């Protein structure tokens, strides 16, 4: 009995010291650069958003925030890297609907992003834009659908990788319109869009953040945004409802997470740095120019992200599994 009491006392003391150590770690954090892991190639929408927020977050944290691109498997390699990283706040995952929800339904993963990561906060959201190479004769979405259905060869549609929103949208488009679609996977949306601009593939369903600069430059043709309202930054592009493909919706939101078990005070510091960043006028303009909609303050909390993340998983997983979409 006395031995058990001594062991219990030692365990309690160890827990106290561990708690004090975590508190000291959080108080000093960060003492070195923080890395945001981007799950796609440089130049894509997630990479662009990460680089916009990284610099401003670094100002709030008092340390450099580095962006690292880890590509492959629809983003699951990058997310898995963060899941298995030390829970100290120095490795942060940025991702979206595809990397942190859809991949779990289309791939046999060794982790669950909802339960194996701790939420930091929502960053922004944007719809996709249905775009094609300029050589496509269609000028409107209705004409594009008719052209895709009538052409002898399948429509070639690029994606950011297996299980990404552009992958799901390509399948969704085929099922909705009856057009034959040949899905072609890339290691990110950036390379996929490059092949659309080069004329190597017909089309893609790309995030506004990635597509708008190329649309404005006249390098690709836009048909519609995949939401019920037009973008304030691109009011000339109609919605799918207006253009003839009603309720063909796909909103791609971005957020930040850290490894499970990261001390709450560290998460609070990261969240405050994110809030400071999203309140910065220059950052808001840059994100707005990319068609990004910044969430209101009450939707920037870790608690909100966890609730929203679960709701998205509950919404999309049954639909994707019923459709038989595989990574």
CSV table of C-alpha atoms in Angstrom, one decimal:
chain,number,residue,atom,x,y,z
A,1,UNK,CA,0.0,0.0,0.0
A,2,UNK,CA,2.8,2.4,1.0
A,3,UNK,CA,4.6,1.6,-2.3
A,4,UNK,CA,1.4,2.5,-4.2
A,5,UNK,CA,1.1,5.8,-2.3
A,6,UNK,CA,4.7,6.7,-3.1
A,7,UNK,CA,4.2,5.8,-6.8
A,8,UNK,CA,1.0,7.9,-6.9
A,9,UNK,CA,2.9,10.8,-5.3
A,10,UNK,CA,5.6,10.5,-7.8
A,11,UNK,CA,3.1,10.4,-10.7
A,12,UNK,CA,1.3,13.5,-9.4
A,13,UNK,CA,4.6,15.3,-9.1
A,14,UNK,CA,5.5,14.4,-12.6
A,15,UNK,CA,2.2,15.6,-13.9
A,16,UNK,CA,2.7,18.9,-12.1
A,17,UNK,CA,6.1,19.4,-13.5
A,18,UNK,CA,4.9,18.4,-17.0
A,19,UNK,CA,2.1,21.0,-16.7
A,20,UNK,CA,4.6,23.6,-15.5
A,21,UNK,CA,6.9,22.7,-18.4
A,22,UNK,CA,4.1,23.1,-20.9
A,23,UNK,CA,3.1,26.4,-19.4
A,24,UNK,CA,6.7,27.7,-19.6
A,25,UNK,CA,6.9,26.4,-23.2
A,26,UNK,CA,3.7,28.3,-24.1
A,27,UNK,CA,4.9,31.4,-22.4
A,28,UNK,CA,8.1,31.5,-24.4
A,29,UNK,CA,6.6,30.4,-27.7
A,30,UNK,CA,7.8,30.9,-30.3
A,31,UNK,CA,11.5,31.0,-30.0
A,32,UNK,CA,12.3,29.9,-33.5
A,33,UNK,CA,10.7,29.9,-37.0
A,34,UNK,CA,7.2,28.3,-37.4
A,35,UNK,CA,6.6,26.2,-40.5
A,36,UNK,CA,3.3,26.1,-42.4
A,37,UNK,CA,3.0,22.9,-44.4
A,38,UNK,CA,1.2,23.5,-47.8
A,39,UNK,CA,-0.1,20.2,-49.3
A,40,UNK,CA,0.3,21.3,-52.9
A,41,UNK,CA,2.8,22.6,-55.3
A,42,UNK,CA,4.0,26.3,-55.3
A,43,UNK,CA,1.8,28.6,-57.3
A,44,UNK,CA,-1.6,27.0,-56.4
A,45,UNK,CA,-4.3,28.6,-54.4
A,46,UNK,CA,-3.4,27.1,-51.0
A,47,UNK,CA,0.2,28.1,-51.5
A,48,UNK,CA,-0.8,31.6,-52.4
A,49,UNK,CA,-3.0,32.0,-49.4
A,50,UNK,CA,-0.4,30.5,-47.1
A,51,UNK,CA,2.3,33.0,-48.3
A,52,UNK,CA,-0.1,36.0,-47.9
A,53,UNK,CA,-0.8,35.1,-44.3
A,54,UNK,CA,2.6,33.8,-43.3
A,55,UNK,CA,4.4,37.1,-43.4
A,56,UNK,CA,1.8,38.9,-41.3
A,57,UNK,CA,1.5,36.1,-38.8
A,58,UNK,CA,5.2,36.3,-38.3
A,59,UNK,CA,4.9,39.9,-37.3
A,60,UNK,CA,2.5,39.0,-34.6
A,61,UNK,CA,4.4,36.0,-33.4
A,62,UNK,CA,7.8,37.8,-33.5
A,63,UNK,CA,9.3,35.0,-35.5
A,64,UNK,CA,9.6,34.1,-39.2
A,65,UNK,CA,6.8,31.9,-40.5
A,66,UNK,CA,8.1,29.6,-43.3
A,67,UNK,CA,6.0,28.0,-46.0
A,68,UNK,CA,7.0,24.5,-47.0
A,69,UNK,CA,5.4,22.6,-49.9
A,70,UNK,CA,4.8,18.9,-49.4
A,71,UNK,CA,3.0,17.4,-52.4
A,72,UNK,CA,1.3,14.2,-53.3
A,73,UNK,CA,-1.7,12.0,-52.7
A,74,UNK,CA,-4.3,14.8,-52.7
A,75,UNK,CA,-2.6,16.5,-49.8
A,76,UNK,CA,-2.6,13.5,-47.4
A,77,UNK,CA,1.2,13.3,-47.3
A,78,UNK,CA,1.5,16.8,-46.0
A,79,UNK,CA,-1.4,16.4,-43.6
A,80,UNK,CA,0.1,13.2,-42.3
A,81,UNK,CA,3.4,14.9,-41.8
A,82,UNK,CA,1.8,17.4,-39.4
A,83,UNK,CA,-0.2,14.7,-37.7
A,84,UNK,CA,3.1,13.0,-36.7
A,85,UNK,CA,5.0,16.2,-36.0
A,86,UNK,CA,5.9,17.3,-32.4
A,87,UNK,CA,2.9,19.0,-30.7
A,88,UNK,CA,4.8,22.2,-30.0
A,89,UNK,CA,3.3,24.7,-32.3
A,90,UNK,CA,6.2,24.9,-34.7
A,91,UNK,CA,4.5,22.8,-37.5
A,92,UNK,CA,1.2,24.1,-38.8
A,93,UNK,CA,-1.1,22.5,-41.4
A,94,UNK,CA,-2.9,24.7,-43.9
A,95,UNK,CA,-5.6,22.9,-45.9
A,96,UNK,CA,-9.1,23.0,-47.1
A,97,UNK,CA,-12.2,21.0,-47.9
A,98,UNK,CA,-10.2,18.6,-50.1
A,99,UNK,CA,-7.2,17.9,-47.9
A,100,UNK,CA,-9.0,17.8,-44.5
A,101,UNK,CA,-12.4,16.3,-45.4
A,102,UNK,CA,-12.6,14.7,-48.9
A,103,UNK,CA,-9.4,12.7,-48.7
A,104,UNK,CA,-10.7,10.9,-45.7
A,105,UNK,CA,-13.6,9.6,-47.8
A,106,UNK,CA,-11.7,8.6,-50.9
A,107,UNK,CA,-8.4,7.3,-49.4
A,108,UNK,CA,-7.5,4.7,-46.8
A,109,UNK,CA,-5.7,7.0,-44.4
A,110,UNK,CA,-3.9,6.2,-41.2
A,111,UNK,CA,-5.3,9.3,-39.5
A,112,UNK,CA,-8.5,11.3,-39.2
A,113,UNK,CA,-7.9,15.0,-39.7
A,114,UNK,CA,-10.9,15.8,-37.5
A,115,UNK,CA,-9.6,13.9,-34.4
A,116,UNK,CA,-5.8,13.8,-35.0
A,117,UNK,CA,-5.3,17.5,-35.4
A,118,UNK,CA,-6.2,20.4,-33.1
A,119,UNK,CA,-7.9,23.4,-34.8
A,120,UNK,CA,-6.4,26.9,-34.9
A,121,UNK,CA,-8.8,28.9,-37.0
A,122,UNK,CA,-10.6,29.5,-40.2
A,123,UNK,CA,-8.7,31.6,-42.8
A,124,UNK,CA,-11.0,32.3,-45.8
A,125,UNK,CA,-13.4,30.7,-48.3
A,126,UNK,CA,-14.0,30.9,-52.0
A,127,UNK,CA,-16.0,29.2,-54.7
A,128,UNK,CA,-14.6,27.3,-57.6
A,129,UNK,CA,-14.7,28.8,-61.1
A,130,UNK,CA,-15.5,26.6,-64.1
A,131,UNK,CA,-12.8,27.5,-66.7
A,132,UNK,CA,-11.5,26.2,-70.0
A,133,UNK,CA,-8.7,26.8,-72.4
A,134,UNK,CA,-9.3,29.7,-74.8
A,135,UNK,CA,-9.5,27.4,-77.8
A,136,UNK,CA,-12.8,25.9,-76.6
A,137,UNK,CA,-15.5,27.4,-78.9
A,138,UNK,CA,-18.1,27.8,-76.1
A,139,UNK,CA,-18.6,31.3,-74.7
A,140,UNK,CA,-21.3,30.5,-72.1
A,141,UNK,CA,-21.7,27.7,-69.6
A,142,UNK,CA,-24.7,26.3,-71.5
A,143,UNK,CA,-22.6,26.2,-74.7
A,144,UNK,CA,-19.8,24.6,-72.8
A,145,UNK,CA,-22.0,21.8,-71.5
A,146,UNK,CA,-23.4,21.2,-75.0
A,147,UNK,CA,-19.9,21.2,-76.5
A,148,UNK,CA,-18.6,18.8,-73.8
A,149,UNK,CA,-21.5,16.4,-74.4
A,150,UNK,CA,-21.2,16.5,-78.2
A,151,UNK,CA,-17.5,16.2,-78.6
A,152,UNK,CA,-16.3,12.7,-79.7
A,153,UNK,CA,-13.5,12.5,-77.1
A,154,UNK,CA,-14.2,12.9,-73.4
A,155,UNK,CA,-13.7,16.4,-71.9
A,156,UNK,CA,-10.2,16.4,-70.3
A,157,UNK,CA,-10.5,18.0,-66.8
A,158,UNK,CA,-7.4,18.6,-64.6
A,159,UNK,CA,-7.4,18.3,-60.8
A,160,UNK,CA,-5.1,19.2,-58.0
A,161,UNK,CA,-4.8,15.5,-57.1
A,162,UNK,CA,-6.9,12.5,-56.2
A,163,UNK,CA,-9.6,13.5,-53.7
A,164,UNK,CA,-9.3,17.2,-54.2
A,165,UNK,CA,-12.4,19.4,-54.7
A,166,UNK,CA,-11.5,19.7,-58.4
A,167,UNK,CA,-11.6,16.0,-58.6
A,168,UNK,CA,-15.0,15.7,-56.9
A,169,UNK,CA,-16.3,18.6,-59.1
A,170,UNK,CA,-15.2,16.8,-62.3
A,171,UNK,CA,-17.1,13.7,-61.3
A,172,UNK,CA,-20.0,15.8,-60.2
A,173,UNK,CA,-20.1,17.7,-63.6
A,174,UNK,CA,-20.1,14.4,-65.5
A,175,UNK,CA,-22.9,13.0,-63.4
A,176,UNK,CA,-24.9,16.2,-63.6
A,177,UNK,CA,-24.6,16.9,-67.3
A,178,UNK,CA,-24.1,13.4,-68.8
A,179,UNK,CA,-20.9,14.5,-70.5
A,180,UNK,CA,-17.9,12.1,-70.7
A,181,UNK,CA,-15.1,13.4,-68.6
A,182,UNK,CA,-11.5,12.2,-68.5
A,183,UNK,CA,-10.0,13.1,-65.1
A,184,UNK,CA,-6.3,14.0,-65.1
A,185,UNK,CA,-4.6,14.4,-61.8
A,186,UNK,CA,-1.7,16.8,-61.1
A,187,UNK,CA,0.4,17.5,-58.0
A,188,UNK,CA,-1.6,20.7,-57.3
A,189,UNK,CA,-4.0,23.1,-58.9
A,190,UNK,CA,-1.2,25.3,-60.1
A,191,UNK,CA,0.2,22.7,-62.6
A,192,UNK,CA,-3.3,21.7,-63.7
A,193,UNK,CA,-4.2,25.3,-64.5
A,194,UNK,CA,-0.9,25.7,-66.4
A,195,UNK,CA,-1.9,22.9,-68.7
A,196,UNK,CA,-5.3,24.5,-69.3
A,197,UNK,CA,-3.5,27.7,-70.3
A,198,UNK,CA,-1.1,25.8,-72.5
A,199,UNK,CA,-4.0,24.1,-74.2
A,200,UNK,CA,-2.9,20.6,-73.2
A,201,UNK,CA,-6.3,19.9,-71.4
A,202,UNK,CA,-9.7,21.3,-71.9
A,203,UNK,CA,-10.8,22.5,-68.5
A,204,UNK,CA,-10.6,22.5,-64.8
A,205,UNK,CA,-12.7,23.4,-61.7
A,206,UNK,CA,-10.4,25.8,-59.9
A,207,UNK,CA,-10.6,28.0,-56.9
A,208,UNK,CA,-11.2,31.6,-57.5
A,209,UNK,CA,-7.9,32.4,-55.7
A,210,UNK,CA,-6.0,30.6,-58.4
A,211,UNK,CA,-8.1,31.2,-61.5
A,212,UNK,CA,-8.9,34.9,-61.2
A,213,UNK,CA,-5.5,36.3,-62.1
A,214,UNK,CA,-5.4,34.1,-65.2
A,215,UNK,CA,-9.0,35.0,-66.2
A,216,UNK,CA,-8.2,38.7,-65.8
A,217,UNK,CA,-5.1,38.3,-68.0
A,218,UNK,CA,-7.2,36.6,-70.7
A,219,UNK,CA,-5.2,33.3,-70.5
A,220,UNK,CA,-8.3,31.2,-69.8
A,221,UNK,CA,-12.1,31.5,-70.2
A,222,UNK,CA,-14.4,31.6,-67.2
A,223,UNK,CA,-18.0,30.3,-67.3
A,224,UNK,CA,-19.4,30.5,-63.8
A,225,UNK,CA,-18.7,30.6,-60.1
A,226,UNK,CA,-19.9,27.6,-58.1
A,227,UNK,CA,-22.0,29.4,-55.5
A,228,UNK,CA,-25.3,31.2,-55.4
A,229,UNK,CA,-23.9,34.7,-55.4
A,230,UNK,CA,-21.4,36.5,-57.6
A,231,UNK,CA,-18.0,37.4,-56.4
A,232,UNK,CA,-17.5,41.0,-55.3
A,233,UNK,CA,-14.0,40.9,-56.9
A,234,UNK,CA,-15.3,39.4,-60.2
A,235,UNK,CA,-19.0,40.6,-60.6
A,236,UNK,CA,-18.9,39.9,-64.4
A,237,UNK,CA,-18.7,36.1,-63.9
A,238,UNK,CA,-22.2,34.7,-63.5
A,239,UNK,CA,-23.2,32.1,-60.9
A,240,UNK,CA,-23.9,28.5,-61.9
A,241,UNK,CA,-27.6,29.2,-61.2
A,242,UNK,CA,-27.6,32.1,-63.6
A,243,UNK,CA,-25.5,30.3,-66.2
A,244,UNK,CA,-27.7,27.2,-66.5
A,245,UNK,CA,-26.3,24.6,-64.0
A,246,UNK,CA,-28.4,25.3,-60.9
A,247,UNK,CA,-27.1,24.4,-57.5
A,248,UNK,CA,-23.8,23.1,-58.8
A,249,UNK,CA,-22.1,24.4,-55.6
A,250,UNK,CA,-18.6,23.9,-54.3
A,251,UNK,CA,-17.1,26.2,-51.7
A,252,UNK,CA,-13.5,25.7,-50.8
A,253,UNK,CA,-12.6,27.0,-47.4
A,254,UNK,CA,-9.1,27.2,-45.9
A,255,UNK,CA,-8.0,26.8,-42.2
A,256,UNK,CA,-5.1,26.1,-40.0
A,257,UNK,CA,-4.4,23.1,-37.6
A,258,UNK,CA,-1.6,21.8,-35.4
A,259,UNK,CA,-0.7,18.4,-34.1
A,260,UNK,CA,-3.1,16.9,-31.5
A,261,UNK,CA,-2.0,17.7,-28.0
A,262,UNK,CA,-0.4,21.1,-28.8
A,263,UNK,CA,-0.7,23.2,-25.5
A,264,UNK,CA,-3.8,25.4,-25.5
A,265,UNK,CA,-1.8,28.6,-24.8
A,266,UNK,CA,0.3,27.9,-27.9
A,267,UNK,CA,-2.9,27.4,-30.0
A,268,UNK,CA,-4.2,30.7,-28.5
A,269,UNK,CA,-1.0,32.5,-29.7
A,270,UNK,CA,-1.3,31.1,-33.2
A,271,UNK,CA,-5.0,31.9,-33.3
A,272,UNK,CA,-4.4,35.5,-32.1
A,273,UNK,CA,-1.7,35.9,-34.8
A,274,UNK,CA,-4.2,34.6,-37.4
A,275,UNK,CA,-6.9,37.0,-36.1
A,276,UNK,CA,-4.4,39.9,-36.3
A,277,UNK,CA,-3.6,38.9,-39.9
A,278,UNK,CA,-7.2,38.6,-41.0
A,279,UNK,CA,-7.8,42.1,-39.6
A,280,UNK,CA,-4.9,43.6,-41.5
A,281,UNK,CA,-6.1,45.9,-44.3
A,282,UNK,CA,-3.4,44.9,-46.7
A,283,UNK,CA,-4.0,41.2,-46.2
A,284,UNK,CA,-7.8,41.6,-46.5
A,285,UNK,CA,-7.2,43.4,-49.9
A,286,UNK,CA,-4.9,40.7,-51.2
A,287,UNK,CA,-7.3,37.9,-50.2
A,288,UNK,CA,-10.3,39.9,-51.5
A,289,UNK,CA,-8.6,40.4,-54.9
A,290,UNK,CA,-8.3,36.6,-55.1
A,291,UNK,CA,-12.1,36.1,-54.4
A,292,UNK,CA,-11.5,35.1,-50.8
A,293,UNK,CA,-14.2,35.8,-48.3
A,294,UNK,CA,-12.8,36.3,-44.8
A,295,UNK,CA,-15.0,34.9,-42.0
A,296,UNK,CA,-16.3,37.3,-39.3
A,297,UNK,CA,-14.5,37.3,-35.9
A,298,UNK,CA,-16.9,34.9,-34.2
A,299,UNK,CA,-16.0,32.3,-36.9
A,300,UNK,CA,-12.2,32.6,-36.4
A,301,UNK,CA,-12.1,30.6,-33.2
A,302,UNK,CA,-10.7,27.1,-32.8
A,303,UNK,CA,-14.0,26.0,-31.4
A,304,UNK,CA,-15.9,27.2,-34.5
A,305,UNK,CA,-13.4,25.5,-36.9
A,306,UNK,CA,-13.9,22.1,-35.1
A,307,UNK,CA,-17.7,22.4,-35.3
A,308,UNK,CA,-17.6,23.4,-38.9
A,309,UNK,CA,-15.0,20.7,-39.8
A,310,UNK,CA,-17.2,18.0,-38.3
A,311,UNK,CA,-20.3,19.3,-40.1
A,312,UNK,CA,-18.4,19.3,-43.5
A,313,UNK,CA,-17.2,15.7,-42.8
A,314,UNK,CA,-20.8,14.6,-42.0
A,315,UNK,CA,-22.1,16.3,-45.1
A,316,UNK,CA,-19.5,15.1,-47.7
A,317,UNK,CA,-18.4,11.7,-46.6
A,318,UNK,CA,-21.8,9.9,-47.2
A,319,UNK,CA,-22.2,11.6,-50.6
A,320,UNK,CA,-18.7,10.8,-51.8
A,321,UNK,CA,-18.8,7.2,-50.6
A,322,UNK,CA,-22.2,6.7,-52.2
A,323,UNK,CA,-20.8,8.0,-55.5
A,324,UNK,CA,-17.9,5.6,-55.3
A,325,UNK,CA,-15.2,8.2,-55.7
A,326,UNK,CA,-11.7,6.8,-55.0
A,327,UNK,CA,-8.3,8.5,-54.6
